[in-house]
Coordinates of C-alpha atoms in Angstrom, one line a residue:
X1 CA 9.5 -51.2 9.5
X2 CA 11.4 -52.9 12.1
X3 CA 12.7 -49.1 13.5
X4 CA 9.1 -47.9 13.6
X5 CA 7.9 -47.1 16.9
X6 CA 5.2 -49.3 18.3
X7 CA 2.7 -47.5 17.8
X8 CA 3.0 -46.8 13.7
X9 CA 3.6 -50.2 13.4
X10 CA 0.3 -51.7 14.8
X11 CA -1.5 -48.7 13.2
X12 CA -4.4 -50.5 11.9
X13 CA -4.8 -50.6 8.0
X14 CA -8.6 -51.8 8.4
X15 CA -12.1 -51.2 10.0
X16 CA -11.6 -54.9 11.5
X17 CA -8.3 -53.9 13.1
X18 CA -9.7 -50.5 14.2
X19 CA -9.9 -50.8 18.7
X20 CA -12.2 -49.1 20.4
X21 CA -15.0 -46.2 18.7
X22 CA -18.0 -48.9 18.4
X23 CA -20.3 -46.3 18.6
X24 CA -19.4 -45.3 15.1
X25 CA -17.5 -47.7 13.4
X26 CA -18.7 -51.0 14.9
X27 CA -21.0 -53.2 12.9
X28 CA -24.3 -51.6 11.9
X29 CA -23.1 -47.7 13.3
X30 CA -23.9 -44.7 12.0
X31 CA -20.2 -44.0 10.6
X32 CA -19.4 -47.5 9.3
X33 CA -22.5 -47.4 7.1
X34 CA -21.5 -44.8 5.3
X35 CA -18.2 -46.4 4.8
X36 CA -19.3 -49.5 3.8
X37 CA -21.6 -47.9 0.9
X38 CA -18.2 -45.7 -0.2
X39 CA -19.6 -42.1 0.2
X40 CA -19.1 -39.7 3.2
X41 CA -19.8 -36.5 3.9
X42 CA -17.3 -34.3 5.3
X43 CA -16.9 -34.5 8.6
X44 CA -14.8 -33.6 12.3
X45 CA -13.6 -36.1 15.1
X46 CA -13.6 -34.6 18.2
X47 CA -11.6 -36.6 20.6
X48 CA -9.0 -37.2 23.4
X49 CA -5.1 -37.8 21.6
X50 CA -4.4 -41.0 21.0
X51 CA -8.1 -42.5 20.4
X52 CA -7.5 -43.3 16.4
X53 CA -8.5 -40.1 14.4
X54 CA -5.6 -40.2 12.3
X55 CA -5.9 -44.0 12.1
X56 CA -9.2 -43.5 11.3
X57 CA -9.2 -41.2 8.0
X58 CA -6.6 -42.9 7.1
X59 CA -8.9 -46.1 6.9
X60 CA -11.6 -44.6 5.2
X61 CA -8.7 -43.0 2.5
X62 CA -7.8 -46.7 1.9
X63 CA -11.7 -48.1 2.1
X64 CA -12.9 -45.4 -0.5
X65 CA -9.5 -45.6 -2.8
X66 CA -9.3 -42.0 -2.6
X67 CA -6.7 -39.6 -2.8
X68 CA -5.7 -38.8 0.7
X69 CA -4.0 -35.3 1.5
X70 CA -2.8 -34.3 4.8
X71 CA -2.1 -30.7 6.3
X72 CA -0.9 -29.8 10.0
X73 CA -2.7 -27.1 11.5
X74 CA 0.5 -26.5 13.2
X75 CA 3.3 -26.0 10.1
X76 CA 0.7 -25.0 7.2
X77 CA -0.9 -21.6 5.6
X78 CA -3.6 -20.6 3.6
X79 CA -1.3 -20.4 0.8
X80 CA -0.5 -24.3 1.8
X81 CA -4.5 -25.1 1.9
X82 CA -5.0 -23.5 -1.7
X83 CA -2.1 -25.7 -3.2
X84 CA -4.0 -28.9 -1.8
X85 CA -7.1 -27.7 -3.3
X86 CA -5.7 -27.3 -6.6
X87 CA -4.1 -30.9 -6.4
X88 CA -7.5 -32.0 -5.5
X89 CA -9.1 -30.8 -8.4
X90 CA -7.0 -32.0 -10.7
X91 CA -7.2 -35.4 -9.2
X92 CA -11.0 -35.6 -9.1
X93 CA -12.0 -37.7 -12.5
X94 CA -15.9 -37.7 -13.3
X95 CA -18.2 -40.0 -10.8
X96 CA -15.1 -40.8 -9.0
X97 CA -14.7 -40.1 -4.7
X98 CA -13.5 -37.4 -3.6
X99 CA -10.0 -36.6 -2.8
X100 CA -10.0 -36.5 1.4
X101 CA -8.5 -33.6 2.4
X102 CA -7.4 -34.4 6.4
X103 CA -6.4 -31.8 8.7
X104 CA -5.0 -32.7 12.0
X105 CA -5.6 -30.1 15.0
X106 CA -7.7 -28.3 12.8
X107 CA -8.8 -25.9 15.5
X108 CA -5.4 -24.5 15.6
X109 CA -6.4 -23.3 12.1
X110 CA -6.9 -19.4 12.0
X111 CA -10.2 -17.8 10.7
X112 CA -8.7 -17.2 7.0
X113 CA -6.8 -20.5 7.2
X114 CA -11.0 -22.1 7.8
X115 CA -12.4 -20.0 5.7
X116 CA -9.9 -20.4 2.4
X117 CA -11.7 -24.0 2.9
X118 CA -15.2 -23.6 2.5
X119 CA -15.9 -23.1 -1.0
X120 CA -14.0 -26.8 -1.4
X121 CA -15.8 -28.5 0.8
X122 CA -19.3 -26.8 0.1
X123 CA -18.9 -28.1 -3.6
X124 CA -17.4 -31.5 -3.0
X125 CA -13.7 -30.8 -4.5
X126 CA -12.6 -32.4 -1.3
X127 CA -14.1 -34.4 1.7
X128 CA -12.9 -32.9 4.6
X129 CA -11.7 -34.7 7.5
X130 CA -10.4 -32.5 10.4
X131 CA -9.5 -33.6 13.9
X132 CA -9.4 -31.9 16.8
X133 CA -9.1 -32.4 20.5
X134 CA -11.0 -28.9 21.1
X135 CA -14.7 -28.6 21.2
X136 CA -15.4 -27.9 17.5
X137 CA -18.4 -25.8 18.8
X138 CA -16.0 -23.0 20.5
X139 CA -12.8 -23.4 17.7
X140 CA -14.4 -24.2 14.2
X141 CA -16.0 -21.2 12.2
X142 CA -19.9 -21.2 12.2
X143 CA -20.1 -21.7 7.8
X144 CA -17.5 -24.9 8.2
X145 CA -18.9 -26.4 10.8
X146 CA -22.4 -26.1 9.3
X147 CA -20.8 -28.0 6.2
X148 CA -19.1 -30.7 8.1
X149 CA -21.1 -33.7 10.8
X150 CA -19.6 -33.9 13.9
X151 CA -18.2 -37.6 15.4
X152 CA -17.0 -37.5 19.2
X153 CA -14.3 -40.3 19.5
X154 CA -14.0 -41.6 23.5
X155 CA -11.3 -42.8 25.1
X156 CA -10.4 -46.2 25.0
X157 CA -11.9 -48.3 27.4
X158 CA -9.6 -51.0 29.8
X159 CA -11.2 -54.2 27.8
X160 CA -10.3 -52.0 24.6
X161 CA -6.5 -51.3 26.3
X162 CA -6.0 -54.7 27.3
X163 CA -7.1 -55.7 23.5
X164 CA -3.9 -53.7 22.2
X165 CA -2.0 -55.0 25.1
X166 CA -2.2 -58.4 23.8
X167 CA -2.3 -57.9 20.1
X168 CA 1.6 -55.9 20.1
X169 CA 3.1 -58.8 22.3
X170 CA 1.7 -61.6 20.4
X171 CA 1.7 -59.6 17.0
X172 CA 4.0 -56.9 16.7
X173 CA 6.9 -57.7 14.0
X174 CA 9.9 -57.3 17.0
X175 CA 7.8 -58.1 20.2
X176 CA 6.9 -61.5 19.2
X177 CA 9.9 -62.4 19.3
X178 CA 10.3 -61.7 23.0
X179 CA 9.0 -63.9 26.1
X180 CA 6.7 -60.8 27.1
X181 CA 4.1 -61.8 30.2
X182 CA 1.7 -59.6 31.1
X183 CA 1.5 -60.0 34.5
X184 CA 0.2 -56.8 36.2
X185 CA -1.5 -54.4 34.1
X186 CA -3.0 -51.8 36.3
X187 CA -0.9 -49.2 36.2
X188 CA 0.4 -49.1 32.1
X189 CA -3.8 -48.9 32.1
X190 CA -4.1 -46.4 34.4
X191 CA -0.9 -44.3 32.7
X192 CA -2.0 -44.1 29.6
X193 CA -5.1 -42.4 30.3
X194 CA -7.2 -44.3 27.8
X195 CA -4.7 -43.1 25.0
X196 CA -3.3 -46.3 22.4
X197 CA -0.3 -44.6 21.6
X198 CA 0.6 -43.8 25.2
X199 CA -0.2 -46.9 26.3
X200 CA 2.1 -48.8 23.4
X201 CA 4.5 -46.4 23.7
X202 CA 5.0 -47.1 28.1
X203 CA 5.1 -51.1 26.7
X204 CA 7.9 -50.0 24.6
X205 CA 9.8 -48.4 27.3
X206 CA 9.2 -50.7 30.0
X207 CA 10.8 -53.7 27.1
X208 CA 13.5 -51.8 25.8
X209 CA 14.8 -51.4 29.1
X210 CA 14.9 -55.1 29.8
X211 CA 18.0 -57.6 29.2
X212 CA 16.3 -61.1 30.3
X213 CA 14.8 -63.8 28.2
X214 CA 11.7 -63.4 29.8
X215 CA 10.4 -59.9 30.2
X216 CA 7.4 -59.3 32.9
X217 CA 5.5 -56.5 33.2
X218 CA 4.5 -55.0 36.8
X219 CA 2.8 -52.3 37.8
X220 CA 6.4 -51.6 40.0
X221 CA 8.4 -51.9 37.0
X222 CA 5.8 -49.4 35.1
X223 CA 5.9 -46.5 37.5
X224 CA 9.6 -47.3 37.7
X225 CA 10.4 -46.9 33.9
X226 CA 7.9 -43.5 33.8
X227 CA 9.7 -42.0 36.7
X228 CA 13.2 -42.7 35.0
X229 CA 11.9 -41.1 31.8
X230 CA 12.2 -37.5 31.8
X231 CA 9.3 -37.0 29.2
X232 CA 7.0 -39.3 31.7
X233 CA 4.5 -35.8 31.8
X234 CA 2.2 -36.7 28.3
X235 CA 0.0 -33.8 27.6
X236 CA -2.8 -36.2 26.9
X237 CA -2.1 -39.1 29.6
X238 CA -3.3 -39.4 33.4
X239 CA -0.9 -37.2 34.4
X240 CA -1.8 -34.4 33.2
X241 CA -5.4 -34.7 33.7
X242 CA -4.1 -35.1 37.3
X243 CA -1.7 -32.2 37.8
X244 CA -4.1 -29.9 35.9
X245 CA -6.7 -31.0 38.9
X246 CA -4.2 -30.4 41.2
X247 CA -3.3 -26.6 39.6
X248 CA -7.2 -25.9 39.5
X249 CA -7.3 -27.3 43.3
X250 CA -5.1 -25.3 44.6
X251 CA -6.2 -21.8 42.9
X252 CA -9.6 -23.3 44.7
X253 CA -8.2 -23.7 48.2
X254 CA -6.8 -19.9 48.0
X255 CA -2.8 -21.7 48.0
X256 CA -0.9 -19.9 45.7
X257 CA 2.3 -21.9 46.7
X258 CA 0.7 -24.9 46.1
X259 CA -0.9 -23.1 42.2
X260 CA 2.3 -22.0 41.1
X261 CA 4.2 -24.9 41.8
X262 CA 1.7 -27.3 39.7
X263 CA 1.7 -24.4 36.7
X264 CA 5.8 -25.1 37.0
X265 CA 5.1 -28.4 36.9
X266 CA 3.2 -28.4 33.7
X267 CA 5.9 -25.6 32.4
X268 CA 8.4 -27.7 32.7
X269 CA 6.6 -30.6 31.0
X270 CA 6.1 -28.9 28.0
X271 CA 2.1 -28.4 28.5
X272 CA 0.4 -26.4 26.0
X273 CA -0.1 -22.4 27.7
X274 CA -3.0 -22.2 26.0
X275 CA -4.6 -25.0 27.4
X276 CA -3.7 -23.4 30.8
X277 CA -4.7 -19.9 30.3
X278 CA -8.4 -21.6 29.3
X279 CA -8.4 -23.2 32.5
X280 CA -7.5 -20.1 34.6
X281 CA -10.7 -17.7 32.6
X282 CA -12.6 -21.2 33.9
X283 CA -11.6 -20.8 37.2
X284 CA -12.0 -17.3 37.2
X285 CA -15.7 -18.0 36.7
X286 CA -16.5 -20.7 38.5
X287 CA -14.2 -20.3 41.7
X288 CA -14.1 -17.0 42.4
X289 CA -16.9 -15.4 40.3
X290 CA -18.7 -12.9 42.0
X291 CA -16.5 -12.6 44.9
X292 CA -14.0 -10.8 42.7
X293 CA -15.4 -9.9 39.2
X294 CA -11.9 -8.7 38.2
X295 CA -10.4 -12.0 38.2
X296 CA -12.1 -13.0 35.0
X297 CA -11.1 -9.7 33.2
X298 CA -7.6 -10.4 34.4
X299 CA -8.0 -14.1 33.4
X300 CA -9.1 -12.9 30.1
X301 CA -6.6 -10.1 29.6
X302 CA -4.1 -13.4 30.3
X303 CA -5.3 -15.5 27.6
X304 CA -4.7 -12.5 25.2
X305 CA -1.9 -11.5 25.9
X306 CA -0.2 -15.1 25.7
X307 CA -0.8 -14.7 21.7
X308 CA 0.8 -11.5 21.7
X309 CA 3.4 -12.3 23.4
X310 CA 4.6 -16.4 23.1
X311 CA 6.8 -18.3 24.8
X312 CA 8.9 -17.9 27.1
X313 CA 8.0 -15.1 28.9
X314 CA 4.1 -16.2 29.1
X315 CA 4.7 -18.1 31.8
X316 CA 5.4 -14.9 33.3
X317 CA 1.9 -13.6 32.6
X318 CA 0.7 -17.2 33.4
X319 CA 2.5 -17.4 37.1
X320 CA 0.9 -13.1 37.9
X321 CA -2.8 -14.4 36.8
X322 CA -2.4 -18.1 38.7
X323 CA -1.4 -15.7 42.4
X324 CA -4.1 -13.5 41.7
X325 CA -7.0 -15.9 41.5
X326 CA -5.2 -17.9 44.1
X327 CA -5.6 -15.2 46.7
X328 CA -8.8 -13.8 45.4
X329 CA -11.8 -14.1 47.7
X330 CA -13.9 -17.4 46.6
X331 CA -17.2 -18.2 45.3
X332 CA -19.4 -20.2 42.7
X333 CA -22.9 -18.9 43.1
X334 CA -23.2 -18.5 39.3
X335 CA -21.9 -21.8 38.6
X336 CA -24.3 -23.2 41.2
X337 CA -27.2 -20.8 39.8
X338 CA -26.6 -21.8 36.1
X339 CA -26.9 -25.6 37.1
X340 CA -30.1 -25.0 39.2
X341 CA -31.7 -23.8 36.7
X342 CA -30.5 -25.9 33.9
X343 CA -31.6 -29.0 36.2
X344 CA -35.2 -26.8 35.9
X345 CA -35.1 -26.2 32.3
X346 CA -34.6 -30.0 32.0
X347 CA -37.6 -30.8 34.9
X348 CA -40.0 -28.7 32.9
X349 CA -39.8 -28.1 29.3
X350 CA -39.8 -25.0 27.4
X351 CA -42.2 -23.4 29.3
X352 CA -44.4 -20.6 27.0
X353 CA -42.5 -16.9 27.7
X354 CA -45.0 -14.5 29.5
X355 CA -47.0 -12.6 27.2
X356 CA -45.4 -8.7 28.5
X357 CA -42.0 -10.4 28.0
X358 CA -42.6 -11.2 24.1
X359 CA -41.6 -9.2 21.5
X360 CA -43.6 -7.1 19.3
X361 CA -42.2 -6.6 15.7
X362 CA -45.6 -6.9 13.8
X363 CA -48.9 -6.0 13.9
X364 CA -50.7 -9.3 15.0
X365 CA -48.3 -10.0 17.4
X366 CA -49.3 -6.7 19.2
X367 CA -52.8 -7.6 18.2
X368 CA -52.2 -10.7 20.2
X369 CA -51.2 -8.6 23.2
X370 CA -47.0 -9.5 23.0
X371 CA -45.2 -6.8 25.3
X372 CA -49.0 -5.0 26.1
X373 CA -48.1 -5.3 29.7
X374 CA -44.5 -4.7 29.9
X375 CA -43.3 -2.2 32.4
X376 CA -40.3 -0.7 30.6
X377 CA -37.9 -0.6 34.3
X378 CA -36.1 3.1 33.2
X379 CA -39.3 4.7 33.3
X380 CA -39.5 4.6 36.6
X381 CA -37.8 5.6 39.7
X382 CA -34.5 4.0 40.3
X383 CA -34.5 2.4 36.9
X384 CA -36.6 -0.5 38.6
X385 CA -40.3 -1.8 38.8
X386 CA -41.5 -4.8 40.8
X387 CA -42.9 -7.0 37.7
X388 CA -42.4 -10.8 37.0
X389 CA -39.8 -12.1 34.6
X390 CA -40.2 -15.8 35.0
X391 CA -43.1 -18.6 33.6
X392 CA -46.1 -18.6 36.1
X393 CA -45.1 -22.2 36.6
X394 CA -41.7 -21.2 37.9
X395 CA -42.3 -17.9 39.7
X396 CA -41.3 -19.0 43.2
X397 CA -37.9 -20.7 42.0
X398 CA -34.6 -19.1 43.1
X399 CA -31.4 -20.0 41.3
X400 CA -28.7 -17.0 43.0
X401 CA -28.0 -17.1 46.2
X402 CA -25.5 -14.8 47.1
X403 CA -22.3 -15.3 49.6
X404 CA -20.5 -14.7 52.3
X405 CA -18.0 -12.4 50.9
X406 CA -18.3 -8.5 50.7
X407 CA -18.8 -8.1 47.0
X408 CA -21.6 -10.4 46.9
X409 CA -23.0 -9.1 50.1
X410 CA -23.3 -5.9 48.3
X411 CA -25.0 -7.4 45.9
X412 CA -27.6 -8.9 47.7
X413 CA -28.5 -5.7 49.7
X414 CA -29.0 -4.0 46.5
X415 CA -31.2 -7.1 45.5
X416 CA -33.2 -6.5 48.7
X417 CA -33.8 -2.7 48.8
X418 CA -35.0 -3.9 45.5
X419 CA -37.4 -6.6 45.9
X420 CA -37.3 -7.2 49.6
X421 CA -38.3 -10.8 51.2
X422 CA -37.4 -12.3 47.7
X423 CA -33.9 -12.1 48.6

């Protein structure tokens, strides 16, 4: 045990131990009632790395005394999900729990991969646990996720850190034994990004590198030790929240000098291209939009064609999308119109839909006059009529505003040879 890393050795065996996640595991939540009276449903934790998911199953394995079965997203099949199954069944004794089938990163599962699993879970053969650090929403199929709750896990919080701080100096099997003062902790905080293993794992750098009796720990000696350590970039830590702003920044602020330098930066450290190539179809939308529709087919065309063609010569396809959007012309009037008018859906309600906007499929609908007044717009010249299309309550509201850059500028004379002082 002694050779564990830190971190697997405080991994805590019970809900009592568990840091951090009150929201669903504290006393009285939702989650750890359902614990506590020994049957749960399937169910995902979505969640930032290093916030206890693992941990977690793992718990609730041991809680339920069920047989606990683990598959990687990463290294297994469908041919490796239907062997599980089968052990599953043969383990599951009448009116006993179900085994718990967990699957780490499950949205790194494929479509066949998700679906060999449905007919389990629907049934009860197997609880499924998955874990993911993806919106489920976007990267589970529709038919599991209506079979499985979702739980959102939050990063830990610095009275949460500073509990684990404590508890692996004054606990932990080896550092117990050392003279370990915590004397500045702002930085191993602020590095570790709300992640427990991170955070455990910097402690365990920062001691190991220490001869004295007495070990302190500085925020000097911290950044000092992370600097010296060559895998100091952690996908999940501040770090790369903060060079991913940076990369996102610069694309922004039309530098593609200052782009491609951060997308080496997160090359080099190993970051996941997928991850990236998200982030530039993001930006394509929401920085340059309008200004220069393209960017978001190329952006898209990017993310494709990193599954087709791996590592390493994505980064080529990364590095041509990152100059383009850096030195496309800027704007975010969709983002900005999308927000208005979500601020406005949220001011007033669902508002009823005009009565010429409704559809029509029966006969007392049309009775009721749905779609009676509806001026269909290609009937008429220049495929356009001057009718409403919004709630009377809302009818002066604007949400696009066109801008300053010729594509848009295009756009909005076509908007105003089209409906005049509107736009």
């Amino acid at each position: 045990m002694m050779n564990q890393p830190l971190a697997e050795r405080l991994r805590p065996r019970t809900l009592d131990d568990y840091i951090g996640q009150k929201h669903l595991v504290g006393q009285g939540a939702v989650l750890r009632k359902m614990i506590d009276a020994g049957r749960v449903p399937s169910f995902i934790l979505w969640g930032p790395p290093g916030v206890g998911k693992t941990t977690l199953a793992q718990i609730i394995s041991n809680k339920l005394e069920a047989p606990f079965y683990t598959l990687s997203a990463i290294s297994s099949g469908v041919k490796d999900v239907r062997e599980v199954i089968e052990k599953a069944k043969s383990n599951r004794f009448f009116n006993t729990v179900s085994p718990i089938l967990f699957i780490d990163e499950i949205h790194r599962f494929s479509k066949s991969q998700q679906d060999s699993l449905l007919n389990a879970v629907e049934t009860g053969v197997v609880t499924l646990i998955g874990a993911t650090t993806e919106n489920p929403s976007f990267e589970v199929i529709r038919p599991l996720l209506s079979r499985c709750q979702v739980y959102v896990l939050k990063s830990l919080d610095k009275d949460d850190l500073l509990t684990l701080l404590n508890k692996a100096v004054k606990e932990d099997i080896v550092l117990k034994d050392k003279n370990i003062e915590l004397k500045e902790t702002d930085a191993i905080l602020r590095y570790s990004g709300g992640d427990a293993r991170k955070l455990l794992n910097i402690l365990e750098l920062v001691v190991s590198a220490e001869e004295t009796e007495t070990i302190e720990i500085t925020d000097e000696k911290v950044v000092e030790r992370l600097q010296e350590n060559p895998a100091a970039y952690d996908k999940g830590g501040e770090m790369h929240y903060d060079i991913i702003s940076a990369f996102i920044k610069s694309i922004r602020g039309s530098d593609p000098d200052g782009a491609i330098y951060w997308l080496a930066r997160m090359v080099a450290g190993g970051e996941d291209p997928e991850f990236i190539a998200r982030r530039l179809v993001i930006s394509a939308s929401e920085d340059i939009g309008l200004a220069n529709p393209n960017a978001l087919l190329l952006a898209n065309a990017c993310f494709d064609a990193l599954e087709k063609i791996g590592w390493p010569e994505g980064r080529i396809i990364l590095a041509e999308t990152t100059v383009y959007l850096a030195c496309s012309p800027k704007s975010n009037s969709a983002y900005m119109a999308i927000n208005d008018a979500l601020a406005l859906v949220e001011k007033t309600g669902n508002l009823p839909v005009p009565l010429h906007l409704r559809n029509a499929p029966t006969a007392l609908m049309k009775e009721l006059d749905y779609g009676k007044e509806y001026k269909y717009a290609h009937d008429y010249k220049g495929n356009f009529v001057n009718q409403e299309y919004l709630p009377k309550e809302v009818l002066n509201q604007r949400f696009w505003k066109g801008q300053s850059n010729p594509a848009e500028q295009k756009l909005v004379e076509h908007m105003k040879r089209l409906w005049g002082d509107r736009f």
